[in-house]
CSV table of C-alpha atoms and ligand atoms in Angstrom, one decimal:
chain,number,residue,atom,x,y,z
A,1,UNK,CA,-27.4,-89.0,9.9
A,2,UNK,CA,-24.7,-89.6,7.3
A,3,UNK,CA,-22.1,-86.8,6.9
A,4,UNK,CA,-22.6,-84.4,4.0
A,5,UNK,CA,-21.4,-86.0,0.8
A,6,UNK,CA,-18.8,-84.4,-1.5
A,7,UNK,CA,-19.6,-83.1,-4.9
A,8,UNK,CA,-17.5,-86.0,-6.3
A,9,UNK,CA,-19.8,-88.6,-4.8
A,10,UNK,CA,-22.9,-86.6,-5.8
A,11,UNK,CA,-21.7,-86.4,-9.5
A,12,UNK,CA,-20.7,-90.2,-9.6
A,13,UNK,CA,-24.3,-91.0,-8.5
A,14,UNK,CA,-25.9,-88.4,-10.7
A,15,UNK,CA,-27.4,-86.8,-7.7
A,16,UNK,CA,-28.1,-90.1,-6.0
A,17,UNK,CA,-31.8,-90.1,-6.7
A,18,UNK,CA,-33.5,-93.5,-7.0
A,19,UNK,CA,-36.6,-93.6,-9.2
A,20,UNK,CA,-39.5,-93.8,-6.8
A,21,UNK,CA,-41.8,-95.8,-9.2
A,22,UNK,CA,-39.3,-98.5,-10.2
A,23,UNK,CA,-36.2,-98.3,-7.9
A,24,UNK,CA,-34.1,-97.7,-11.0
A,25,UNK,CA,-30.6,-96.5,-10.2
A,26,UNK,CA,-30.5,-94.5,-13.5
A,27,UNK,CA,-33.4,-92.2,-13.7
A,28,UNK,CA,-35.8,-92.5,-16.6
A,29,UNK,CA,-35.7,-89.8,-19.3
A,30,UNK,CA,-38.7,-87.5,-19.1
A,31,UNK,CA,-39.8,-86.7,-22.6
A,32,UNK,CA,-43.2,-85.3,-21.8
A,33,UNK,CA,-43.9,-81.8,-23.0
A,34,UNK,CA,-46.7,-81.2,-20.5
A,35,UNK,CA,-47.9,-82.1,-17.0
A,36,UNK,CA,-51.4,-82.9,-15.6
A,37,UNK,CA,-53.5,-80.2,-13.9
A,38,UNK,CA,-55.6,-81.1,-10.9
A,39,UNK,CA,-59.4,-80.6,-11.0
A,40,UNK,CA,-58.9,-77.3,-9.1
A,41,UNK,CA,-56.6,-76.2,-12.0
A,42,UNK,CA,-53.5,-76.3,-9.8
A,43,UNK,CA,-50.3,-78.1,-10.7
A,44,UNK,CA,-49.6,-80.5,-7.8
A,45,UNK,CA,-46.0,-81.2,-8.8
A,46,UNK,CA,-45.2,-77.6,-9.7
A,47,UNK,CA,-44.5,-78.5,-13.3
A,48,UNK,CA,-46.6,-77.0,-16.1
A,49,UNK,CA,-44.9,-77.3,-19.5
A,50,UNK,CA,-41.5,-78.4,-20.7
A,51,UNK,CA,-40.4,-75.2,-22.3
A,52,UNK,CA,-39.5,-73.7,-18.9
A,53,UNK,CA,-39.1,-77.0,-16.9
A,54,UNK,CA,-38.1,-80.6,-17.5
A,55,UNK,CA,-37.3,-83.1,-14.7
A,56,UNK,CA,-34.4,-84.7,-16.5
A,57,UNK,CA,-32.9,-81.3,-17.1
A,58,UNK,CA,-33.5,-80.4,-13.5
A,59,UNK,CA,-31.6,-83.5,-12.3
A,60,UNK,CA,-28.6,-82.5,-14.4
A,61,UNK,CA,-28.9,-79.0,-13.1
A,62,UNK,CA,-28.9,-80.3,-9.5
A,63,UNK,CA,-25.5,-82.0,-10.1
A,64,UNK,CA,-23.9,-78.9,-11.5
A,65,UNK,CA,-25.3,-76.8,-8.6
A,66,UNK,CA,-23.7,-79.2,-6.2
A,67,UNK,CA,-20.4,-79.3,-8.1
A,68,UNK,CA,-20.2,-75.4,-8.2
A,69,UNK,CA,-21.5,-74.9,-4.6
A,70,UNK,CA,-24.2,-72.7,-6.2
A,71,UNK,CA,-27.9,-71.9,-5.4
A,72,UNK,CA,-29.4,-72.7,-8.8
A,73,UNK,CA,-28.4,-73.9,-12.2
A,74,UNK,CA,-30.0,-73.4,-15.6
A,75,UNK,CA,-29.1,-75.6,-18.5
A,76,UNK,CA,-29.3,-74.3,-22.1
A,77,UNK,CA,-29.1,-75.8,-25.6
A,78,UNK,CA,-25.4,-74.7,-25.8
A,79,UNK,CA,-22.7,-72.8,-24.0
A,80,UNK,CA,-23.3,-69.8,-26.3
A,81,UNK,CA,-27.0,-69.9,-25.5
A,82,UNK,CA,-26.2,-69.8,-21.8
A,83,UNK,CA,-23.7,-66.9,-22.0
A,84,UNK,CA,-25.8,-64.8,-24.4
A,85,UNK,CA,-28.9,-65.4,-22.2
A,86,UNK,CA,-27.0,-64.1,-19.2
A,87,UNK,CA,-26.0,-60.9,-21.2
A,88,UNK,CA,-29.6,-60.5,-22.3
A,89,UNK,CA,-30.8,-60.9,-18.7
A,90,UNK,CA,-28.8,-57.8,-17.5
A,91,UNK,CA,-30.7,-54.6,-16.8
A,92,UNK,CA,-30.1,-52.2,-19.7
A,93,UNK,CA,-28.2,-50.2,-20.7
A,94,UNK,CA,-25.4,-52.4,-19.6
A,95,UNK,CA,-21.7,-51.9,-19.8
A,96,UNK,CA,-19.8,-55.2,-19.8
A,97,UNK,CA,-16.1,-55.7,-19.3
A,98,UNK,CA,-14.7,-58.8,-21.0
A,99,UNK,CA,-11.2,-60.3,-21.6
A,100,UNK,CA,-9.3,-59.5,-24.8
A,101,UNK,CA,-8.4,-63.2,-24.9
A,102,UNK,CA,-11.6,-65.3,-24.5
A,103,UNK,CA,-13.7,-67.9,-26.4
A,104,UNK,CA,-13.8,-66.5,-29.9
A,105,UNK,CA,-17.5,-66.9,-30.8
A,106,UNK,CA,-18.6,-65.3,-27.6
A,107,UNK,CA,-16.2,-62.4,-28.0
A,108,UNK,CA,-17.6,-61.9,-31.6
A,109,UNK,CA,-21.1,-61.8,-30.2
A,110,UNK,CA,-20.1,-59.1,-27.7
A,111,UNK,CA,-18.2,-57.2,-30.3
A,112,UNK,CA,-20.7,-57.3,-33.2
A,113,UNK,CA,-24.2,-58.1,-31.8
A,114,UNK,CA,-24.4,-56.9,-28.2
A,115,UNK,CA,-24.9,-53.2,-29.1
A,116,UNK,CA,-28.2,-54.1,-30.7
A,117,UNK,CA,-29.4,-55.2,-27.3
A,118,UNK,CA,-28.3,-52.1,-25.3
A,119,UNK,CA,-24.9,-53.7,-24.3
A,120,UNK,CA,-21.6,-51.9,-24.6
A,121,UNK,CA,-18.6,-54.2,-24.3
A,122,UNK,CA,-15.0,-53.2,-23.4
A,123,UNK,CA,-12.3,-55.8,-23.9
A,124,UNK,CA,-9.2,-55.6,-21.7
A,125,UNK,CA,-6.5,-57.7,-20.3
A,126,UNK,CA,-8.4,-59.0,-17.2
A,127,UNK,CA,-5.2,-60.6,-15.8
A,128,UNK,CA,-4.3,-57.0,-15.0
A,129,UNK,CA,-6.4,-56.4,-11.9
A,130,UNK,CA,-5.5,-52.7,-11.7
A,131,UNK,CA,-6.7,-52.3,-15.2
A,132,UNK,CA,-10.1,-53.9,-14.3
A,133,UNK,CA,-10.3,-51.4,-11.4
A,134,UNK,CA,-9.6,-48.5,-13.7
A,135,UNK,CA,-12.1,-49.7,-16.4
A,136,UNK,CA,-15.1,-50.5,-14.3
A,137,UNK,CA,-17.7,-47.8,-14.2
A,138,UNK,CA,-19.8,-47.8,-11.0
A,139,UNK,CA,-23.5,-47.8,-11.8
A,140,UNK,CA,-22.9,-48.4,-15.5
A,141,UNK,CA,-20.9,-51.6,-15.6
A,142,UNK,CA,-23.4,-54.3,-14.9
A,143,UNK,CA,-21.2,-57.3,-15.6
A,144,UNK,CA,-17.5,-58.3,-15.5
A,145,UNK,CA,-16.9,-61.4,-17.6
A,146,UNK,CA,-13.9,-63.6,-17.0
A,147,UNK,CA,-12.7,-66.8,-18.6
A,148,UNK,CA,-10.2,-68.7,-16.6
A,149,UNK,CA,-8.0,-70.3,-17.9
A,150,UNK,CA,-8.6,-68.2,-21.0
A,151,UNK,CA,-8.7,-69.8,-24.4
A,152,UNK,CA,-6.2,-70.3,-26.2
A,153,UNK,CA,-3.4,-68.7,-24.2
A,154,UNK,CA,-4.5,-70.1,-20.8
A,155,UNK,CA,-4.0,-66.8,-19.0
A,156,UNK,CA,-5.1,-66.8,-15.4
A,157,UNK,CA,-7.2,-63.9,-14.1
A,158,UNK,CA,-7.6,-63.4,-10.3
A,159,UNK,CA,-11.2,-64.3,-9.6
A,160,UNK,CA,-11.3,-63.2,-6.0
A,161,UNK,CA,-9.6,-59.8,-6.7
A,162,UNK,CA,-11.9,-59.1,-9.7
A,163,UNK,CA,-14.9,-60.1,-7.6
A,164,UNK,CA,-14.0,-57.5,-5.0
A,165,UNK,CA,-13.7,-54.8,-7.7
A,166,UNK,CA,-17.0,-55.8,-9.3
A,167,UNK,CA,-18.7,-55.9,-6.0
A,168,UNK,CA,-17.4,-52.4,-5.1
A,169,UNK,CA,-18.7,-51.1,-8.5
A,170,UNK,CA,-22.2,-52.7,-8.1
A,171,UNK,CA,-21.5,-55.1,-11.1
A,172,UNK,CA,-22.0,-58.8,-11.2
A,173,UNK,CA,-19.0,-61.1,-11.9
A,174,UNK,CA,-19.5,-64.1,-14.2
A,175,UNK,CA,-16.8,-66.6,-14.9
A,176,UNK,CA,-16.6,-68.9,-18.0
A,177,UNK,CA,-15.1,-71.9,-16.1
A,178,UNK,CA,-15.4,-74.3,-19.0
A,179,UNK,CA,-11.7,-75.2,-19.1
A,180,UNK,CA,-11.1,-75.2,-15.3
A,181,UNK,CA,-14.2,-77.4,-14.7
A,182,UNK,CA,-15.7,-77.5,-11.2
A,183,UNK,CA,-13.1,-80.0,-10.3
A,184,UNK,CA,-10.2,-77.5,-10.5
A,185,UNK,CA,-11.9,-74.1,-9.6
A,186,UNK,CA,-15.0,-73.1,-7.8
A,187,UNK,CA,-15.5,-69.4,-8.8
A,188,UNK,CA,-18.6,-68.9,-6.6
A,189,UNK,CA,-16.5,-69.7,-3.5
A,190,UNK,CA,-14.1,-67.0,-4.7
A,191,UNK,CA,-16.8,-64.4,-4.9
A,192,UNK,CA,-18.2,-64.7,-8.4
A,193,UNK,CA,-22.0,-64.4,-8.8
A,194,UNK,CA,-22.4,-66.7,-11.8
A,195,UNK,CA,-20.4,-69.6,-13.3
A,196,UNK,CA,-20.9,-70.5,-16.9
A,197,UNK,CA,-19.9,-73.8,-18.6
A,198,UNK,CA,-20.0,-75.0,-22.1
A,199,UNK,CA,-21.2,-78.4,-20.9
A,200,UNK,CA,-20.3,-79.6,-24.4
A,201,UNK,CA,-16.8,-79.8,-23.2
A,202,UNK,CA,-15.5,-81.4,-19.9
A,203,UNK,CA,-18.9,-81.7,-18.1
A,204,UNK,CA,-20.2,-84.0,-20.7
A,205,UNK,CA,-16.7,-85.1,-21.8
A,206,UNK,CA,-17.5,-87.3,-24.7
A,207,UNK,CA,-17.9,-84.9,-27.7
A,208,UNK,CA,-21.5,-86.0,-28.2
A,209,UNK,CA,-23.7,-83.3,-26.6
A,210,UNK,CA,-24.0,-79.6,-27.1
A,211,UNK,CA,-25.1,-77.9,-23.9
A,212,UNK,CA,-24.4,-74.9,-21.6
A,213,UNK,CA,-25.0,-73.9,-18.0
A,214,UNK,CA,-25.3,-70.9,-15.8
A,215,UNK,CA,-25.0,-71.5,-12.0
A,216,UNK,CA,-26.0,-68.6,-9.8
A,217,UNK,CA,-24.7,-67.9,-6.3
A,218,UNK,CA,-27.0,-67.3,-3.4
A,219,UNK,CA,-26.8,-63.6,-3.7
A,220,UNK,CA,-27.5,-63.4,-7.5
A,221,UNK,CA,-31.2,-63.9,-7.3
A,222,UNK,CA,-32.3,-60.9,-9.5
A,223,UNK,CA,-30.1,-62.1,-12.3
A,224,UNK,CA,-31.2,-65.7,-11.8
A,225,UNK,CA,-34.9,-64.7,-11.9
A,226,UNK,CA,-34.3,-62.7,-15.1
A,227,UNK,CA,-32.5,-65.7,-16.7
A,228,UNK,CA,-35.2,-68.1,-15.6
A,229,UNK,CA,-37.8,-65.9,-17.3
A,230,UNK,CA,-35.8,-65.4,-20.4
A,231,UNK,CA,-35.2,-69.1,-20.9
A,232,UNK,CA,-38.8,-69.9,-20.3
A,233,UNK,CA,-39.8,-67.4,-23.0
A,234,UNK,CA,-37.0,-68.2,-25.5
A,235,UNK,CA,-37.2,-71.9,-25.0
A,236,UNK,CA,-33.5,-72.4,-25.3
A,237,UNK,CA,-33.5,-75.1,-22.6
A,238,UNK,CA,-31.5,-78.3,-23.0
A,239,UNK,CA,-33.5,-81.2,-24.4
A,240,UNK,CA,-34.2,-84.2,-22.0
A,241,UNK,CA,-32.1,-86.7,-24.1
A,242,UNK,CA,-29.1,-84.4,-24.0
A,243,UNK,CA,-29.6,-83.9,-20.3
A,244,UNK,CA,-29.5,-87.7,-19.7
A,245,UNK,CA,-26.3,-87.9,-21.8
A,246,UNK,CA,-24.8,-85.1,-19.7
A,247,UNK,CA,-25.8,-86.8,-16.5
A,248,UNK,CA,-24.0,-89.9,-17.6
A,249,UNK,CA,-20.9,-87.9,-18.7
A,250,UNK,CA,-20.7,-86.1,-15.3
A,251,UNK,CA,-20.6,-89.4,-13.4
A,252,UNK,CA,-17.0,-89.7,-14.5
A,253,UNK,CA,-16.0,-86.0,-14.5
A,254,UNK,CA,-13.6,-86.2,-11.6
A,255,UNK,CA,-11.6,-89.2,-12.9
A,256,UNK,CA,-11.4,-87.8,-16.4
A,257,UNK,CA,-10.2,-84.4,-15.3
A,258,UNK,CA,-7.6,-85.8,-12.9
A,259,UNK,CA,-6.1,-88.0,-15.6
A,260,UNK,CA,-6.3,-85.2,-18.2
A,261,UNK,CA,-4.5,-82.8,-15.9
A,262,UNK,CA,-1.7,-85.4,-15.3
A,263,UNK,CA,-1.3,-86.2,-19.0
A,264,UNK,CA,-1.3,-82.5,-19.9
A,265,UNK,CA,1.4,-81.8,-17.2
A,266,UNK,CA,3.6,-84.6,-18.6
A,267,UNK,CA,3.2,-83.4,-22.1
A,268,UNK,CA,3.9,-79.7,-21.2
A,269,UNK,CA,7.0,-80.7,-19.3
A,270,UNK,CA,8.2,-82.9,-22.2
A,271,UNK,CA,7.4,-80.4,-24.9
A,272,UNK,CA,8.9,-77.3,-23.3
A,273,UNK,CA,12.4,-78.2,-24.3
A,274,UNK,CA,11.5,-79.7,-27.7
A,275,UNK,CA,13.7,-78.3,-30.4
A,276,UNK,CA,10.8,-77.5,-32.8
A,277,UNK,CA,8.7,-75.7,-30.1
A,278,UNK,CA,9.3,-72.0,-29.2
A,279,UNK,CA,7.0,-72.0,-26.2
A,280,UNK,CA,4.5,-74.1,-24.3
A,281,UNK,CA,1.6,-72.3,-22.8
A,282,UNK,CA,0.3,-74.1,-19.7
A,283,UNK,CA,-0.4,-72.6,-16.3
A,284,UNK,CA,1.1,-75.7,-14.7
A,285,UNK,CA,4.6,-74.9,-15.8
A,286,UNK,CA,6.8,-73.2,-13.2
A,287,UNK,CA,7.7,-69.9,-14.7
A,288,UNK,CA,4.6,-69.5,-16.8
A,289,UNK,CA,3.0,-66.1,-16.2
A,290,UNK,CA,-0.1,-67.5,-14.5
A,291,UNK,CA,1.6,-70.2,-12.5
A,292,UNK,CA,1.7,-68.6,-9.0
A,293,UNK,CA,-2.0,-67.5,-9.2
A,294,UNK,CA,-3.1,-70.8,-10.7
A,295,UNK,CA,-1.4,-72.6,-7.9
A,296,UNK,CA,-3.4,-70.6,-5.4
A,297,UNK,CA,-6.7,-70.5,-7.3
A,298,UNK,CA,-6.9,-74.1,-8.8
A,299,UNK,CA,-7.0,-77.4,-6.9
A,300,UNK,CA,-6.0,-80.8,-8.1
A,301,UNK,CA,-4.3,-79.7,-11.3
A,302,UNK,CA,-3.9,-77.1,-14.0
A,303,UNK,CA,-6.3,-78.5,-16.6
A,304,UNK,CA,-6.2,-80.6,-19.7
A,305,UNK,CA,-5.7,-77.7,-22.2
A,306,UNK,CA,-2.3,-76.4,-23.4
A,307,UNK,CA,-1.0,-74.6,-26.4
A,308,UNK,CA,2.3,-74.9,-28.3
A,309,UNK,CA,4.0,-72.3,-30.4
A,310,UNK,CA,6.0,-73.8,-33.3
A,311,UNK,CA,9.5,-72.4,-33.7
A,312,UNK,CA,9.5,-72.0,-37.4
A,313,UNK,CA,6.1,-70.3,-37.7
A,314,UNK,CA,2.6,-70.7,-39.1
A,315,UNK,CA,3.2,-73.0,-42.1
A,316,UNK,CA,5.3,-75.4,-40.0
A,317,UNK,CA,2.5,-75.4,-37.4
A,318,UNK,CA,-0.1,-76.4,-40.0
A,319,UNK,CA,2.2,-78.9,-41.5
A,320,UNK,CA,2.9,-80.5,-38.1
A,321,UNK,CA,-0.8,-80.8,-37.4
A,322,UNK,CA,-1.3,-82.5,-40.8
A,323,UNK,CA,1.2,-85.3,-39.9
A,324,UNK,CA,-0.6,-86.4,-36.7
A,325,UNK,CA,-2.4,-89.7,-36.4
A,326,UNK,CA,-3.4,-90.2,-32.8
A,327,UNK,CA,-4.4,-86.5,-32.2
A,328,UNK,CA,-7.5,-85.6,-34.2
A,329,UNK,CA,-7.6,-82.2,-36.0
A,330,UNK,CA,-10.9,-80.7,-34.8
A,331,UNK,CA,-12.3,-77.8,-33.0
A,332,UNK,CA,-13.8,-78.2,-29.4
A,333,UNK,CA,-12.2,-79.6,-26.3
A,334,UNK,CA,-12.7,-81.5,-23.1
A,335,UNK,CA,-13.5,-84.9,-24.7
A,336,UNK,CA,-11.9,-88.3,-24.0
A,337,UNK,CA,-10.1,-88.1,-27.4
A,338,UNK,CA,-7.2,-85.7,-27.9
A,339,UNK,CA,-7.8,-82.9,-30.3
A,340,UNK,CA,-5.5,-80.4,-31.9
A,341,UNK,CA,-6.4,-77.2,-33.6
A,342,UNK,CA,-4.7,-74.3,-35.5
A,343,UNK,CA,-6.7,-71.6,-33.7
A,344,UNK,CA,-5.7,-68.6,-35.7
A,345,UNK,CA,-7.2,-70.0,-38.9
A,346,UNK,CA,-10.6,-70.8,-37.3
A,347,UNK,CA,-10.8,-67.5,-35.4
A,348,UNK,CA,-9.9,-65.4,-38.5
A,349,UNK,CA,-8.9,-61.8,-38.8
A,350,UNK,CA,-8.6,-59.8,-35.6
A,351,UNK,CA,-7.7,-62.7,-33.4
A,352,UNK,CA,-5.3,-62.2,-30.6
A,353,UNK,CA,-4.1,-65.8,-31.2
A,354,UNK,CA,-0.6,-66.1,-32.6
A,355,UNK,CA,-0.5,-67.8,-36.1
A,356,UNK,CA,2.2,-70.2,-35.0
A,357,UNK,CA,0.0,-71.6,-32.2
A,358,UNK,CA,-1.6,-75.1,-32.0
A,359,UNK,CA,-4.1,-75.7,-29.2
A,360,UNK,CA,-4.1,-79.1,-27.6
A,361,UNK,CA,-7.1,-80.7,-25.8
A,362,UNK,CA,-5.7,-83.7,-23.9
A,363,UNK,CA,-7.9,-86.8,-23.8
A,364,UNK,CA,-7.5,-90.1,-22.1
A,365,UNK,CA,-5.2,-91.9,-24.5
A,366,UNK,CA,-1.8,-93.2,-23.3
A,367,UNK,CA,0.6,-90.3,-22.8
A,368,UNK,CA,3.3,-92.3,-24.6
A,369,UNK,CA,1.2,-92.5,-27.7
A,370,UNK,CA,0.3,-88.8,-27.6
A,371,UNK,CA,3.9,-87.8,-27.1
A,372,UNK,CA,5.3,-90.1,-29.8
A,373,UNK,CA,2.7,-88.8,-32.3
A,374,UNK,CA,3.5,-85.2,-31.5
A,375,UNK,CA,7.2,-85.9,-31.7
A,376,UNK,CA,7.1,-87.5,-35.2
A,377,UNK,CA,4.8,-84.7,-36.5
A,378,UNK,CA,7.1,-82.0,-35.2
A,379,UNK,CA,10.3,-83.7,-36.4
A,380,UNK,CA,8.8,-84.0,-39.8
A,381,UNK,CA,9.5,-80.3,-40.3
A,382,UNK,CA,13.0,-80.6,-41.8
B,1,PLP,C1,-17.0,-74.1,-26.5
B,1,PLP,C2,-16.9,-73.0,-25.5
B,1,PLP,C3,-18.0,-72.1,-25.4
B,1,PLP,C4,-19.2,-72.2,-26.2
B,1,PLP,O1,-19.9,-73.3,-25.9
B,1,PLP,P1,-20.9,-74.1,-27.0
B,1,PLP,O2,-21.4,-75.2,-26.2
B,1,PLP,O3,-20.0,-74.5,-28.1
B,1,PLP,O4,-21.9,-73.2,-27.4
B,1,PLP,C5,-17.8,-71.0,-24.5
B,1,PLP,N1,-16.7,-70.9,-23.8
B,1,PLP,C6,-15.7,-71.7,-23.9
B,1,PLP,C7,-14.4,-71.5,-23.1
B,1,PLP,C8,-15.7,-72.8,-24.8
B,1,PLP,O5,-14.7,-73.7,-24.9
């Protein structure tokens, strides 16, 4: 009996399954919408119709389940679809606690749409564990939502401490772990009930698939059952071609993330003393507010995301971004190409993001090229 393989090996082999018909190392893409019934009307393979179930999607789900040490994963057509489906799966009325600083579109949904569905959202600084304890309402709070590290300031909430509070209050804890990736943090092992990913980002890693996932812990079966039902009804499951792309992307997840962490750390260290930069936000920097907790909670690095605040303000930040060549100005993150974004202008009014901030998603280019490009762009501000 071989010893139990690690998630790293599992991901590299896309679950390790060899196609039984052909011996193919890379599984075929199942595009069928429907599955044959037996003469007695049963479904011998357990598959009925592709709105609830697809074998290619299931293969990708199996890899994410192994990476997250979960019980079951559901893939959706986007990260937003995954997160909103979880919110809609909660018993109503539902009070949700969410971070003030979190992925902006999701925060917007909670702030402006959720009430129509019997959901009341309270936004707080979830890095303040005592504040979470004071805000949670036993019996009423159905979900505590964390994002770690939190976009775009990269604050670190204490997943294990918040899990204990949520558990005490009878609420589920879900963590948007998109930027940590399963390589750097395993929220379910820290007591969370659900992990969400925008698989559009690091899991796929090549900026060519929109996808999202929910992975449920062993004990979160009620929520999982509700989400399975909802996805089957709404049909917001990932398509098989996207699932196959995602499977390919995840084969290199560990090496990509390891390199991105290393490059991000080098950039953060080099930029923190740059004359045109007021502050570098990166949990890997000693002295950053989340550093001690991140050291305890994360393994193998501090992620490929960092933000810089430009000393002379918003106009200088936008001008610096305009002078870049290697870095591409675009939203999104977690791809092999480095992206930079002026977050405040895309988030719009009411954003907690400072106007002088540029968000950096570190790709796989040479660190020397990335640094030289940033340096010339920053120095251009005379
Ligand atoms: C991109 C992103 C989302 C939303 O995912 P989509 O796949 O774009 O719908 C949610 N959370 C975080 C942290 C993200 O970066």
